[in-house]
Structures are given as structure tokens and as C-alpha cells.
Short mmCIF file of C-alpha atoms and ligand atoms in Angstrom, two decimals:
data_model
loop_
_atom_site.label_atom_id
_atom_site.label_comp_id
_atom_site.label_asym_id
_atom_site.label_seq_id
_atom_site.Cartn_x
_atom_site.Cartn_y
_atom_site.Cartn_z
CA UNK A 148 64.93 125.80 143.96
CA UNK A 149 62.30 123.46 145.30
CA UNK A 150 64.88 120.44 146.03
CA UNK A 151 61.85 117.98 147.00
CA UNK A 152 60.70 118.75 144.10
CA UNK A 153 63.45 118.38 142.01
CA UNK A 154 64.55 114.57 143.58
CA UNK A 155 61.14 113.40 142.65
CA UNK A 156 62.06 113.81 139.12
CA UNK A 157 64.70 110.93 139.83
CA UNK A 158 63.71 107.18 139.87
CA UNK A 159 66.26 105.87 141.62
CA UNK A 160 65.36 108.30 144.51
CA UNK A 161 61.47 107.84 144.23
CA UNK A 162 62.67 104.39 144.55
CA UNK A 163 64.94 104.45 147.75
CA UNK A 164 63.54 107.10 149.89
CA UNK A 165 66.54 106.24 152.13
CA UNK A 166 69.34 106.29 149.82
CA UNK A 167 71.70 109.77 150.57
CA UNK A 168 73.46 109.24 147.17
CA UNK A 169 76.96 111.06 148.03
CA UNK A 170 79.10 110.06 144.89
CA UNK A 171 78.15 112.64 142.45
CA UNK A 172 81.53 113.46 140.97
CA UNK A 173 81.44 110.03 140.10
CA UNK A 174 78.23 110.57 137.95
CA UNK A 175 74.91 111.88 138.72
CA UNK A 176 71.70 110.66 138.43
CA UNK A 177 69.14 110.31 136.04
CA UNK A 178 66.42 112.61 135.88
CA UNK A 179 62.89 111.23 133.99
CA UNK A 180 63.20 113.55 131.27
CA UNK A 181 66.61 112.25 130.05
CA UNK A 182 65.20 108.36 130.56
CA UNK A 183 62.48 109.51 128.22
CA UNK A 184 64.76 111.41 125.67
CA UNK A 185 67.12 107.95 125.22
CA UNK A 186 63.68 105.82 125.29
CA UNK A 187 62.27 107.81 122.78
CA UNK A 188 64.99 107.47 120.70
CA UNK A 189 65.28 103.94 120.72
CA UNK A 190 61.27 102.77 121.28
CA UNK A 191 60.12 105.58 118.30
CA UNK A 192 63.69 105.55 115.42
CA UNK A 193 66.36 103.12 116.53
CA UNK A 194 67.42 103.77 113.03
CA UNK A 195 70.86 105.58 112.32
CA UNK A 196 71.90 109.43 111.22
CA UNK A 197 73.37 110.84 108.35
CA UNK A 198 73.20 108.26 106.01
CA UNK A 199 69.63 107.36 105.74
CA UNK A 200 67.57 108.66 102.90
CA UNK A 201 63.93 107.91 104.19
CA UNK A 202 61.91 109.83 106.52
CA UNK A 203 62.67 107.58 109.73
CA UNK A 204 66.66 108.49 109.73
CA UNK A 205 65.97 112.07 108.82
CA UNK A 206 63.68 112.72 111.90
CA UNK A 207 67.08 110.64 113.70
CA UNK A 208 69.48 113.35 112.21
CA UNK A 209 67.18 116.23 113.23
CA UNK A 210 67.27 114.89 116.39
CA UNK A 211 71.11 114.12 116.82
CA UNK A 212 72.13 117.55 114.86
CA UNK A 213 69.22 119.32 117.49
CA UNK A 214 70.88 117.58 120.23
CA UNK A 215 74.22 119.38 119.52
CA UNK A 216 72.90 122.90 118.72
CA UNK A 217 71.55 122.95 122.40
CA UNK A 218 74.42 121.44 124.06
CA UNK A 219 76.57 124.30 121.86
CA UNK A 220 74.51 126.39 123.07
CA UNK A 221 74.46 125.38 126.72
CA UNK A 222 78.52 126.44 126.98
CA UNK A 223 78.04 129.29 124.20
CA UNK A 224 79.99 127.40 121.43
CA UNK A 225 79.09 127.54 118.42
CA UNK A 226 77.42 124.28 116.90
CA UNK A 227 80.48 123.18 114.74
CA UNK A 228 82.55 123.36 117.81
CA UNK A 229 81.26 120.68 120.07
CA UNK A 230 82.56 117.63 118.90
CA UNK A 231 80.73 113.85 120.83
CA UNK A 232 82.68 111.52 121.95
CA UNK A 233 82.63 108.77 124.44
CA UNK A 234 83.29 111.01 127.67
CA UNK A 235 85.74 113.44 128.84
CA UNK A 236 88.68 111.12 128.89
CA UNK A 237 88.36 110.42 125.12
CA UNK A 238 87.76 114.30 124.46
CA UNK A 239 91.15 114.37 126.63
CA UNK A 240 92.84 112.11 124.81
CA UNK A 241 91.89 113.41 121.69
CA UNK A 242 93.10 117.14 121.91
CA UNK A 243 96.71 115.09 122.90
CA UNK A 244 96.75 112.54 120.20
CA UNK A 245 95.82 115.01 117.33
CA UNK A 246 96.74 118.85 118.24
CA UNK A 247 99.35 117.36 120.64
CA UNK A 248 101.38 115.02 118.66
CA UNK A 249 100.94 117.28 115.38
CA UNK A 250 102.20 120.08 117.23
CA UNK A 251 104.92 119.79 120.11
CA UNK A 252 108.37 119.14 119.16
CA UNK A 253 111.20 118.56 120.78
CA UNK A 254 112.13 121.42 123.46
CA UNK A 255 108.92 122.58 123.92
CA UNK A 256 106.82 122.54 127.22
CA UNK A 257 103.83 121.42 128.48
CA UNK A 258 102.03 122.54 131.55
CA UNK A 259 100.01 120.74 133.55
CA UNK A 260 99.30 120.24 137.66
CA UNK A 261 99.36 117.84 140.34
CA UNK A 262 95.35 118.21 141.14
CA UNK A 263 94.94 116.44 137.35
CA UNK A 264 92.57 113.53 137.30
CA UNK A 265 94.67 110.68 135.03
CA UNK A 266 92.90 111.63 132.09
CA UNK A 267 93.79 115.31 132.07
CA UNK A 268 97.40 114.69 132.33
CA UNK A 269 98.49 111.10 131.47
CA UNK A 270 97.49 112.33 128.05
CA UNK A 271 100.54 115.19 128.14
CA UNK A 272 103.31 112.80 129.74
CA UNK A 273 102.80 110.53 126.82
CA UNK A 274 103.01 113.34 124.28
CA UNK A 275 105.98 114.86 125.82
CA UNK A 276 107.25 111.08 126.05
CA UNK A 277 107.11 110.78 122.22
CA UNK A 278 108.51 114.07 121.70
CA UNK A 279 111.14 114.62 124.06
CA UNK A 280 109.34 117.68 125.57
CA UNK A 281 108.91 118.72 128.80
CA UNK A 282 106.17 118.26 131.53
CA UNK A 283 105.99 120.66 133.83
CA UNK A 284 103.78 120.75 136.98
CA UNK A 285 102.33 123.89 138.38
CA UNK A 286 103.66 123.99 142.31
CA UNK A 287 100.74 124.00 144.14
CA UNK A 288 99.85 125.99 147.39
CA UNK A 289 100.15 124.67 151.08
CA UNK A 290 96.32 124.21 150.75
CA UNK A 291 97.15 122.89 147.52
CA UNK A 292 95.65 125.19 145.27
CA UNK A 293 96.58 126.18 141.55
CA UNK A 294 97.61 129.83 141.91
CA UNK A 295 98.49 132.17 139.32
CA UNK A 296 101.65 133.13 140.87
CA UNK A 297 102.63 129.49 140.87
CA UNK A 298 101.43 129.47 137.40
CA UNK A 299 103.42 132.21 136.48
CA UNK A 300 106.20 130.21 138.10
CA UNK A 301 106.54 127.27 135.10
CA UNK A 302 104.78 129.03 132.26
CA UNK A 303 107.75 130.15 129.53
CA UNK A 304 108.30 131.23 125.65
CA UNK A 305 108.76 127.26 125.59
CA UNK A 306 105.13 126.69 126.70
CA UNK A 307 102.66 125.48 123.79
CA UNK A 308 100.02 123.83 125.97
CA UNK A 309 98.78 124.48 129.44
CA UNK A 310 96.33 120.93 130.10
CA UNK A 311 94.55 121.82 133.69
CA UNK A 312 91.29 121.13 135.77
CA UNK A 313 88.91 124.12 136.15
CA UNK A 314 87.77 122.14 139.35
CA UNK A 315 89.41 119.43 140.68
CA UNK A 316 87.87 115.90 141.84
CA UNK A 317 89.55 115.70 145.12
CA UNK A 318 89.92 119.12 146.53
CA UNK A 319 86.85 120.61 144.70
CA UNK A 320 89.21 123.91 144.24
CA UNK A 321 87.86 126.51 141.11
CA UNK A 322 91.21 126.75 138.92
CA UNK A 323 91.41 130.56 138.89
CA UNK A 324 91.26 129.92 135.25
CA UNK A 325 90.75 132.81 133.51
CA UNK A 326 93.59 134.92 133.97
CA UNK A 327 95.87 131.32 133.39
CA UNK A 328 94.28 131.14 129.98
CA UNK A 329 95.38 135.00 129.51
CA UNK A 330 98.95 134.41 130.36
CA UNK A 331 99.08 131.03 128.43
CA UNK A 332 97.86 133.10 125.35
CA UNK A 333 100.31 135.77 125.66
CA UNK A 334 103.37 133.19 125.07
CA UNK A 335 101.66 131.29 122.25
CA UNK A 336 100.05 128.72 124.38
CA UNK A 337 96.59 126.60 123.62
CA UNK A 338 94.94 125.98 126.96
CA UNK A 339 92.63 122.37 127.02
CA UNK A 340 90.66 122.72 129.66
CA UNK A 341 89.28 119.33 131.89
CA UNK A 342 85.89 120.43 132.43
CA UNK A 343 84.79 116.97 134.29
CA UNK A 344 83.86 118.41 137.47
CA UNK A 345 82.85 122.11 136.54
CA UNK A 346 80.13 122.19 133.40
CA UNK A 347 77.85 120.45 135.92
CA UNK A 348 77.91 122.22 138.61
CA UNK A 349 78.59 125.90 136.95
CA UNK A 350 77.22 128.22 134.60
CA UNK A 351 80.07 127.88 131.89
CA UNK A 352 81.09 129.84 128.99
CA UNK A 353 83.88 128.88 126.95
CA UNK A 354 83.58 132.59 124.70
CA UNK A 355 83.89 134.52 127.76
CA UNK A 356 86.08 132.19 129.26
CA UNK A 357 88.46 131.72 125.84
CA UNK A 358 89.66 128.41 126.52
CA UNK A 359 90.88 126.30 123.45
CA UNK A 360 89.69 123.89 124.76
CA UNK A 361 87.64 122.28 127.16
CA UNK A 362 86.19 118.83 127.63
CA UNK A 363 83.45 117.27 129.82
CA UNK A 364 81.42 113.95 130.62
CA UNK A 365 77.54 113.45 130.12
CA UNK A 366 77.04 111.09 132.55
CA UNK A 367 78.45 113.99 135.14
CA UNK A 368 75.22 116.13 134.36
CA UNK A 369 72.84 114.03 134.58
CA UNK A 370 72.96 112.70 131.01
CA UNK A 371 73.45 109.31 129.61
CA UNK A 372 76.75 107.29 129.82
CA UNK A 373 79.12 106.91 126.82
CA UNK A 374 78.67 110.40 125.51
CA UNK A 375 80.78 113.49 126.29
CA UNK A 376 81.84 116.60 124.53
CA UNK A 377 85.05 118.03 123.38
CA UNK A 378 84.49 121.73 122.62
CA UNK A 379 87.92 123.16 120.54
CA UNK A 380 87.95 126.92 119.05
CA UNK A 381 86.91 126.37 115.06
CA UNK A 382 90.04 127.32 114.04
CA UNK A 383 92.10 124.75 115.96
CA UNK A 384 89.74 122.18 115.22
CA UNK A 385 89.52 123.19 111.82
CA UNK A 386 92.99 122.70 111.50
CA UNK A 387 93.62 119.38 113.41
CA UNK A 388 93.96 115.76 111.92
CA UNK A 389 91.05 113.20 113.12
CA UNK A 390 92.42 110.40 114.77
CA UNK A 391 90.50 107.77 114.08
CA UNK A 392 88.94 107.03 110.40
CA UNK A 393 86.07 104.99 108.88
CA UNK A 394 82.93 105.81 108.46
CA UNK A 395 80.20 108.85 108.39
CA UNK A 396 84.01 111.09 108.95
CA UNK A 397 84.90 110.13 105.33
CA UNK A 398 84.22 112.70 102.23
CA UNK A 399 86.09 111.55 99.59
CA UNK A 400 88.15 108.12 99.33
CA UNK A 401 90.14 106.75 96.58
CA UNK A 402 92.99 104.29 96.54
CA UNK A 403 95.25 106.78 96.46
CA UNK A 404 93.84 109.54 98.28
CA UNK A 405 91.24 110.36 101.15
CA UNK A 406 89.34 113.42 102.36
CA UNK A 407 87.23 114.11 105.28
CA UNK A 408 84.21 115.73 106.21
CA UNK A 409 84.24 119.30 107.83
CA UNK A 410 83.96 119.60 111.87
CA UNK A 411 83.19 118.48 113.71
CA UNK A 412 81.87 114.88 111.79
CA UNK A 413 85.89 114.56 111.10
CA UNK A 414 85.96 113.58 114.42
CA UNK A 415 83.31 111.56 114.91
CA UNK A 416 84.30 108.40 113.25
CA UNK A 417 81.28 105.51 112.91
CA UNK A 418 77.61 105.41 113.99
CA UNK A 419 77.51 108.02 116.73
CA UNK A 420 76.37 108.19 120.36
CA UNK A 421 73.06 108.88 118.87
CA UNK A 422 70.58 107.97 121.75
CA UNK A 423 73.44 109.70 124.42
CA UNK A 424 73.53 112.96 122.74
CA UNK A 425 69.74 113.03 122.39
CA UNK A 426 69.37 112.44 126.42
CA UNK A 427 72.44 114.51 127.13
CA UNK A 428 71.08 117.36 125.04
CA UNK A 429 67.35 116.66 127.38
CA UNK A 430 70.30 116.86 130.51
CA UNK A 431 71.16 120.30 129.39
CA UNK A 432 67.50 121.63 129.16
CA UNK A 433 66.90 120.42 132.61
CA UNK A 434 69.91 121.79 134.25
CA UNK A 435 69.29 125.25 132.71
CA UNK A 436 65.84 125.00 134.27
CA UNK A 437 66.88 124.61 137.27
CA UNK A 438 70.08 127.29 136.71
CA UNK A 439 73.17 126.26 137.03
CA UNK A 440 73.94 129.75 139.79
CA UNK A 441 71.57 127.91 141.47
CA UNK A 442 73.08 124.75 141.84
CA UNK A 443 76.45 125.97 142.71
CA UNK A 444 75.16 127.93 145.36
CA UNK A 445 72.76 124.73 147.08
CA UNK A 446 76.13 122.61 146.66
CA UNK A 447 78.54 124.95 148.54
CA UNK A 448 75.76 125.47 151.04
CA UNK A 449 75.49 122.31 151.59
CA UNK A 450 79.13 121.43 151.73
CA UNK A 451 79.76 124.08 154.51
CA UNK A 452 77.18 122.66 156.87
CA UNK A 453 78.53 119.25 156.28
CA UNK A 454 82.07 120.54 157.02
CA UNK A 455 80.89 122.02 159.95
CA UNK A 456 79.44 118.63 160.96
CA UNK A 457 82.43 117.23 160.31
CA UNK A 458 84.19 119.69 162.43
CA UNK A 459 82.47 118.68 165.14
CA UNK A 460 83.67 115.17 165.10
CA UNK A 461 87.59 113.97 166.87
CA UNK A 462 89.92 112.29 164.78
CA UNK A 463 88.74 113.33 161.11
CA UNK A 464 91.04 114.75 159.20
CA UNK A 465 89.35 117.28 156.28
CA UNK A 466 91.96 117.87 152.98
CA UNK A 467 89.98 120.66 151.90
CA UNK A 468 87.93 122.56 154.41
CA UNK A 469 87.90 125.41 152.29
CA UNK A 470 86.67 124.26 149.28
CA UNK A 471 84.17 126.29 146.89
CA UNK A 472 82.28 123.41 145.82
CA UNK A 473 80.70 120.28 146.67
CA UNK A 474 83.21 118.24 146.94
CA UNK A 475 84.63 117.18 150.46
CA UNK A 476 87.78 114.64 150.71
CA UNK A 477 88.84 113.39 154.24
CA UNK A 478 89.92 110.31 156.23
CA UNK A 479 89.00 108.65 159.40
CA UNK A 480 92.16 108.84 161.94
CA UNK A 481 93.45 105.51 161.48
CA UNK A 482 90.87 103.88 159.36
CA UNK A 483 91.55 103.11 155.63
CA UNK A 484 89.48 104.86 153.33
CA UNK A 485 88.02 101.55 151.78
CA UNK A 486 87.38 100.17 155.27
CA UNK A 487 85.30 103.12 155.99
CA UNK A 488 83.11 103.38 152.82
CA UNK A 489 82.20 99.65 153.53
CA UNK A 490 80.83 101.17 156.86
CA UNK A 491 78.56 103.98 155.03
CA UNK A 492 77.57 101.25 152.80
CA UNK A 493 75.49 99.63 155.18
CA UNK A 494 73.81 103.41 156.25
CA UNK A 495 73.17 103.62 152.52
CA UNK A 496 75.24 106.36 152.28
CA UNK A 497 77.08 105.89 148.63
CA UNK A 498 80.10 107.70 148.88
CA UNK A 499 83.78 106.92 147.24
CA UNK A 500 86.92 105.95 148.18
CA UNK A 501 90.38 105.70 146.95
CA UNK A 502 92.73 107.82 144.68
CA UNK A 503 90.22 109.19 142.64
CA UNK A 504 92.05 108.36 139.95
CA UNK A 505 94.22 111.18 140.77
CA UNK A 506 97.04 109.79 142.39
CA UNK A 507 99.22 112.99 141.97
CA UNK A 508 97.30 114.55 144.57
CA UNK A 509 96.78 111.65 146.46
CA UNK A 510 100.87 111.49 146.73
CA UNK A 511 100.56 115.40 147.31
CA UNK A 512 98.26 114.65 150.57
CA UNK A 513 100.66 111.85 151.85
CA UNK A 514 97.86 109.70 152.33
CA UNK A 515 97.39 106.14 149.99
CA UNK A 516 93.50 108.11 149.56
CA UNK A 517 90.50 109.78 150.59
CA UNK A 518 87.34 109.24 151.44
CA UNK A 519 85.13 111.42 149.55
CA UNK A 520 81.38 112.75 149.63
CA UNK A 521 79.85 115.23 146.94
CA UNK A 522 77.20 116.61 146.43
CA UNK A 523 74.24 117.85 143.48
CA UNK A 524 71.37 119.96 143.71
CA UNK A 525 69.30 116.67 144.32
CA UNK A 526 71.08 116.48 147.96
CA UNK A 527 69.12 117.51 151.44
CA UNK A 528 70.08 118.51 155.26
CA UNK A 529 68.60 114.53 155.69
CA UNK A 530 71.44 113.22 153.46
CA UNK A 531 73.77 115.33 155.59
CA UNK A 532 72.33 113.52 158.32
CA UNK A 533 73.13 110.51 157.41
CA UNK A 534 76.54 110.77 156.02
CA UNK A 535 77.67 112.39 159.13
CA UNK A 536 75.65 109.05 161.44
CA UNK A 537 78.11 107.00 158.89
CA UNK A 538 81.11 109.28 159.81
CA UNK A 539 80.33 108.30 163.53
CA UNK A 540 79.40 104.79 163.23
CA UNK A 541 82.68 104.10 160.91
CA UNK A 542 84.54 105.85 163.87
CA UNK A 543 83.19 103.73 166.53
CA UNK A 544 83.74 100.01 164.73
CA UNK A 545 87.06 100.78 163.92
CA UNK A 546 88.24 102.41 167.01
CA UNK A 547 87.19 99.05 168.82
CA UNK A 548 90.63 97.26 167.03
N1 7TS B 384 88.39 114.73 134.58
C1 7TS B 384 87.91 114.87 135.82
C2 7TS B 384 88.20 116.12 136.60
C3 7TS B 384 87.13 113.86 136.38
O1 7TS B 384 86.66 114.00 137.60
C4 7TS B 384 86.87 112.69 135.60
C5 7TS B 384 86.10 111.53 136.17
C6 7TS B 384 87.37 112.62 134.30
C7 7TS B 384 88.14 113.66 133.82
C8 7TS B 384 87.12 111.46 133.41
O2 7TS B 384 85.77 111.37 133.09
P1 7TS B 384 85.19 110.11 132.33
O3 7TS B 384 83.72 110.36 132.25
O4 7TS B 384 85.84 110.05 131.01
O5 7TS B 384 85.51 108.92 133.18
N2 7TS B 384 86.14 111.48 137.57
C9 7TS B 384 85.67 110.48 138.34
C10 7TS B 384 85.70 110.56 139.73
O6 7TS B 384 86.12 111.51 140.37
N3 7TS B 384 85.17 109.43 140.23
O7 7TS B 384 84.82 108.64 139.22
C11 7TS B 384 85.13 109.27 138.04
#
């Protein structure tokens, strides 16, 4: 992997030679190749999908329908399973307002964790809510890890749905996912799968994996904003009700009666995402270029040296040392997260702060939230550098009060 390279392919770093862009699990950058794919789009069609009959919108729909045959293939689905939707909190949402509400009943149980970004299980508490069913939380481990002990723990006859992270946003901990989704199939249960933080940085396959399943963002990997993926088994999908109706999902509609189009278009109610699948599909290409064993391996690479940077420094507490990927979460002894990424700021280090939008694991740490770098393929030792100078600096200013 030639990283130099590879970060010339990005604007915003041709741009910024001095930028050590930190927040990837926030979203990623955009590579030229994706810019092109949207620009094309809109500069050469602009027109819509589906419904056109001239030659302009049937190029569009070759292009859209293309654009979902290599993001199927991408995660080894199959081309009516991947469904495109706004991001992974609507593909979230989704699997809880249709196969959730349709299919838990009072009594039953729902699994879900504590390492849950909001949209994984907000989703589940509202669905249990409705229902009168149960929420239960996986305990998690005194580094606080899933395990499949602790799995084993809360799953029962009663469970119908397991909704967990394959890798969480805070901790960066791999879900060891695939014997959950084993045991969760052996009482019955559908596993949906939040996989936010793991399609980009992972090769992924949701056969040989067997979730139900599994959702992700396209801004995450490089792609556009506004356009994500939920990927559900045929079957279930096949046998879910849309939740939201209108146009393009519509086959048949009387006043009496309506019918809908086959998956995945069921779903996908209105004009589509068109230029975002296009330029997520051109994300997809570029990642498999590079090789997505690749990129894990660069990330936890460079993780560990930054740890061990980190180490080095008094007074910095690290949540998860022992992370597999690039993801670290700490705090500054006595500074408040927010204080402290104002500090990196001004090294032009972009890094996040806060909850995460996790706050169960926030609570978990007993901390009001972390400050958190991660890192891509794009990264370098330099950025390193730099985040580590910011570490310092922030730990100077504030230890002056
Ligand atoms: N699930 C996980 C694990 C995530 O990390 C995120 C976004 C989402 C779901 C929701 O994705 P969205 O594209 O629909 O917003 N996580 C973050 C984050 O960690 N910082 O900013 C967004």
C-alpha cells in the first residue's frame, strides 16, 4: 500500500498538506474518483431512474441499478438484497419499524449492548416500548467487551432479535460476531447487524458471516453523504412491509387496494439517492483496490504506535488500549474532552469529542466523554506526530489552571 500515494488521490489533503485528519469514524474523505462519479452524474444525466422512457434516464437507471450490483457485490449479497437509504441510521431504523414492529409481541426479548451507537439501539427500546417486550443488554467485560459468554448470559427461547455493533465507535472492539449470530439462530433469533464502523475498514461478507441483517453508511467509506445500505436476507426482506409509500415503490394502486414493487424498490420510496449510490458504488471500487486486509492491517498498525505514544505521556487516561482497530478513545487528566479538541484544533489535528452518540458506553466509562482519534488508510507516522504534539500542548495549557 503506497499511502503517499493513496492521500494524493484526496483533495482536501492535496489541499492542506498540514491537515492530520483524525475523525474518520465520523466520515472519511473523498477520494477523486468518487467526486468524479457524483459529477458525472449530475454534469452528463441529472435526469431521474426508473421512470424515464428516453435514452437519457435509461443510461441513469443503468447507472443506479450498476451502482447496486457492485456494492452487492462488495459484501457478497446478492443484488436484490441491498436496499439504499439515507445512511445507516435509516437502514437501522428501518429493520425496527418494519420487521420489528410486525414481529415482536408482547413477552418477547430483544438483545442489544451497551457499546450501541443511538441508532443501533434507540431503534429496539422504542419497539419493545410499543410492545411491552423486553430490552436486554449484553453485560459487558471489565475491558468492556461483548463476549460470547456474556452473550450467552441474556440470550433465551424469548429472544427474536439480537441488534449489535460488529465494531464499536468508542472502543473500536470487533463484536466476536459470528458465533453470536450462531447462537441467536439456534433460538429463532434474526440478528441486524450495525455495520457503521466495520464495512469500511474490513473485508466483509454477510454469506459467510449469515447475518440477517446488517446496515452501513456511505459517507464512512469514502462515498457520498445521504446514501447508505441496508442489506436483509431475501427472504426476510421479501417478507417485510415498506414503511414509507409513494412513489417509484408503488405497483399497483386503486382506491381500494395497493400493491408494491418487489425488493428491494419496496423500500425505496421516491426519487432515489441516485448521484450517492453512483459515487458510493465508485467508493467500493476504490476500496477493493486498495484491499480492505490491507487497510485493517495499516489502521491497527498505526493505532498501536500511537498508543504507544500515548503511553509515553503522564496523566492520559486510554479506554481502550487494546483495541483491534483504529479507533482510540481517551481523556486528558482533568481536562474536558471539548476543552481539549479546541486545543488540537489549532495544531490542525481534527479529532472528536463527546459521547459519540453513544452515551451507554459513555455512562459505562464513568466519564461525561472521550476524546477520540481514528484513523484510515489515508493516515501517516506525520499525522501521529502531530496528534501526539496536540496531546502535549493540550496538557500543558490546561495544567497551567
Ligand atoms: N452506527 C455506528 C456504529 C456509527 O458509528 C454511526 C455513526 C452510526 C451507526 C450512524 O451512522 P449515520 O451515517 O447514519 O450517522 N457514528 C458517528 C461517529 O462515531 N461520529 O459521528 C458519527
Amino acid at each position: 500500500m503506497d499511502v503517499l500515494k493513496l492521500r494524493n488521490d484526496f483533495p482536501v489533503l492535496r489541499k492542506d498538506k498540514n491537515l492530520a485528519y483524525l475523525d474518520n469514524a465520523a466520515m472519511a474523505l473523498k477520494p477523486d474518483c468518487v467526486i468524479n462519479a457524483v459529477d458525472n452524474y449530475y454534469r452528463n444525466y441529472g435526469v431521474n431512474v426508473h421512470r424515464g422512457v428516453y435514452q437519457l434516464s435509461f443510461e441513469a437507471t443503468d447507472m443506479y441499478e450498476e451502482a447496486r450490483k457492485t456494492i452487492a457485490e462488495f459484501i457478497n449479497a446478492k443484488f436484490e438484497e441491498v436496499v439504499f437509504t439515507r445512511g445507516a441510521s435509516q437502514s437501522l431504523n428501518l429493520v425496527a419499524q418494519s420487521y420489528g414492529l410486525n414481529n415482536i409481541k408482547e413477552g418477547d426479548e430483544v438483545i442489544t449492548t451497551e457499546l450501541e451507537h443511538h441508532s443501533s439501539n434507540m431503534p429496539w427500546f422504542n419497539v419493545c416500548k410499543v410492545k411491552n417486550a423486553t430490552l436486554k443488554y449484553v453485560p459487558l467485560d471489565s475491558e468492556g467487551r461483548i463476549t460470547v459468554e456474556s452473550f450467552k448470559k441474556v440470550l433465551t427461547k424469548k429472544t427474536k432479535v439480537v441488534a449489535i455493533t460488529y465494531v464499536s465507535n468508542v472502543m473500536g472492539y470487533v463484536t466476536p460476531i459470528r458465533e453470536i449470530i450462531k447462537l441467536a439462530h439456534e433460538v429463532g433469533a434474526v440478528v441486524s447487524l450495525d455495520g457503521a464502523q466495520a464495512v469500511p475498514h474490513m473485508n466483509l461478507d454477510v454469506k459467510e458471516l449469515d447475518c440477517d441483517f446488517l446496515s452501513f453508511s456511505g459517507h464512512k467509506l469514502c462515498g457520498p453523504t445521504g446514501i447508505g445500505v441496508l442489506y436483509g436476507k431475501k427472504e426476510l426482506l421479501d417478507a417485510m412491509e415498506p414503511i414509507e409509500f409513494g412513489g417509484d415503490m408503488a405497483d399497483t394502486v386503486t382506491t381500494t387496494s395497493q400493491t408494491y414493487k418487489a425488493t428491494p424498490y419496496k423500500f425505496e420510496a421516491g426519487t432515489p439517492i441516485i448521484a450517492g449510490a453512483i459515487g458510493l458504488a465508485e467508493a467500493c471500487k476504490y476500496l477493493k483496490s486498495i484491499g480492505l486486509d490491507n487497510i485493517a492491517k495499516y489502521e491497527k498498525d498505526l493505532r498501536d504506535k500511537a498508543v504507544a505514544e500515548l503511553k509515553k505521556i503522564d496523566g492520559i487516561k486510554i479506554y481502550n488500549p487494546n483495541a483491534e482497530t483504529g479507533i482510540i478513545s481517551f481523556n486528558i487528566d482533568g481536562v474536558h474532552p471539548h476543552d481539549a479538541a479546541s486545543v488540537f484544533d489549532e495544531y490542525k489535528v481534527c479529532i472528536r469529542a463527546g459521547h459519540h452518540c453513544a452515551q451507554l458506553i459513555t455512562a459505562w466509562l464513568k466519564t461525561i466523554g472521550t476524546v477520540r482519534a481514528s484513523f484510515y488508510f489515508y493516515n501517516t507516522e506525520e499525522d501521529i506526530k502531530k496528534f501526539i504534539d496536540g496531546v502535549r500542548a493540550a496538557k500543558d495549557f490546561f495544567g497551567q489552571f
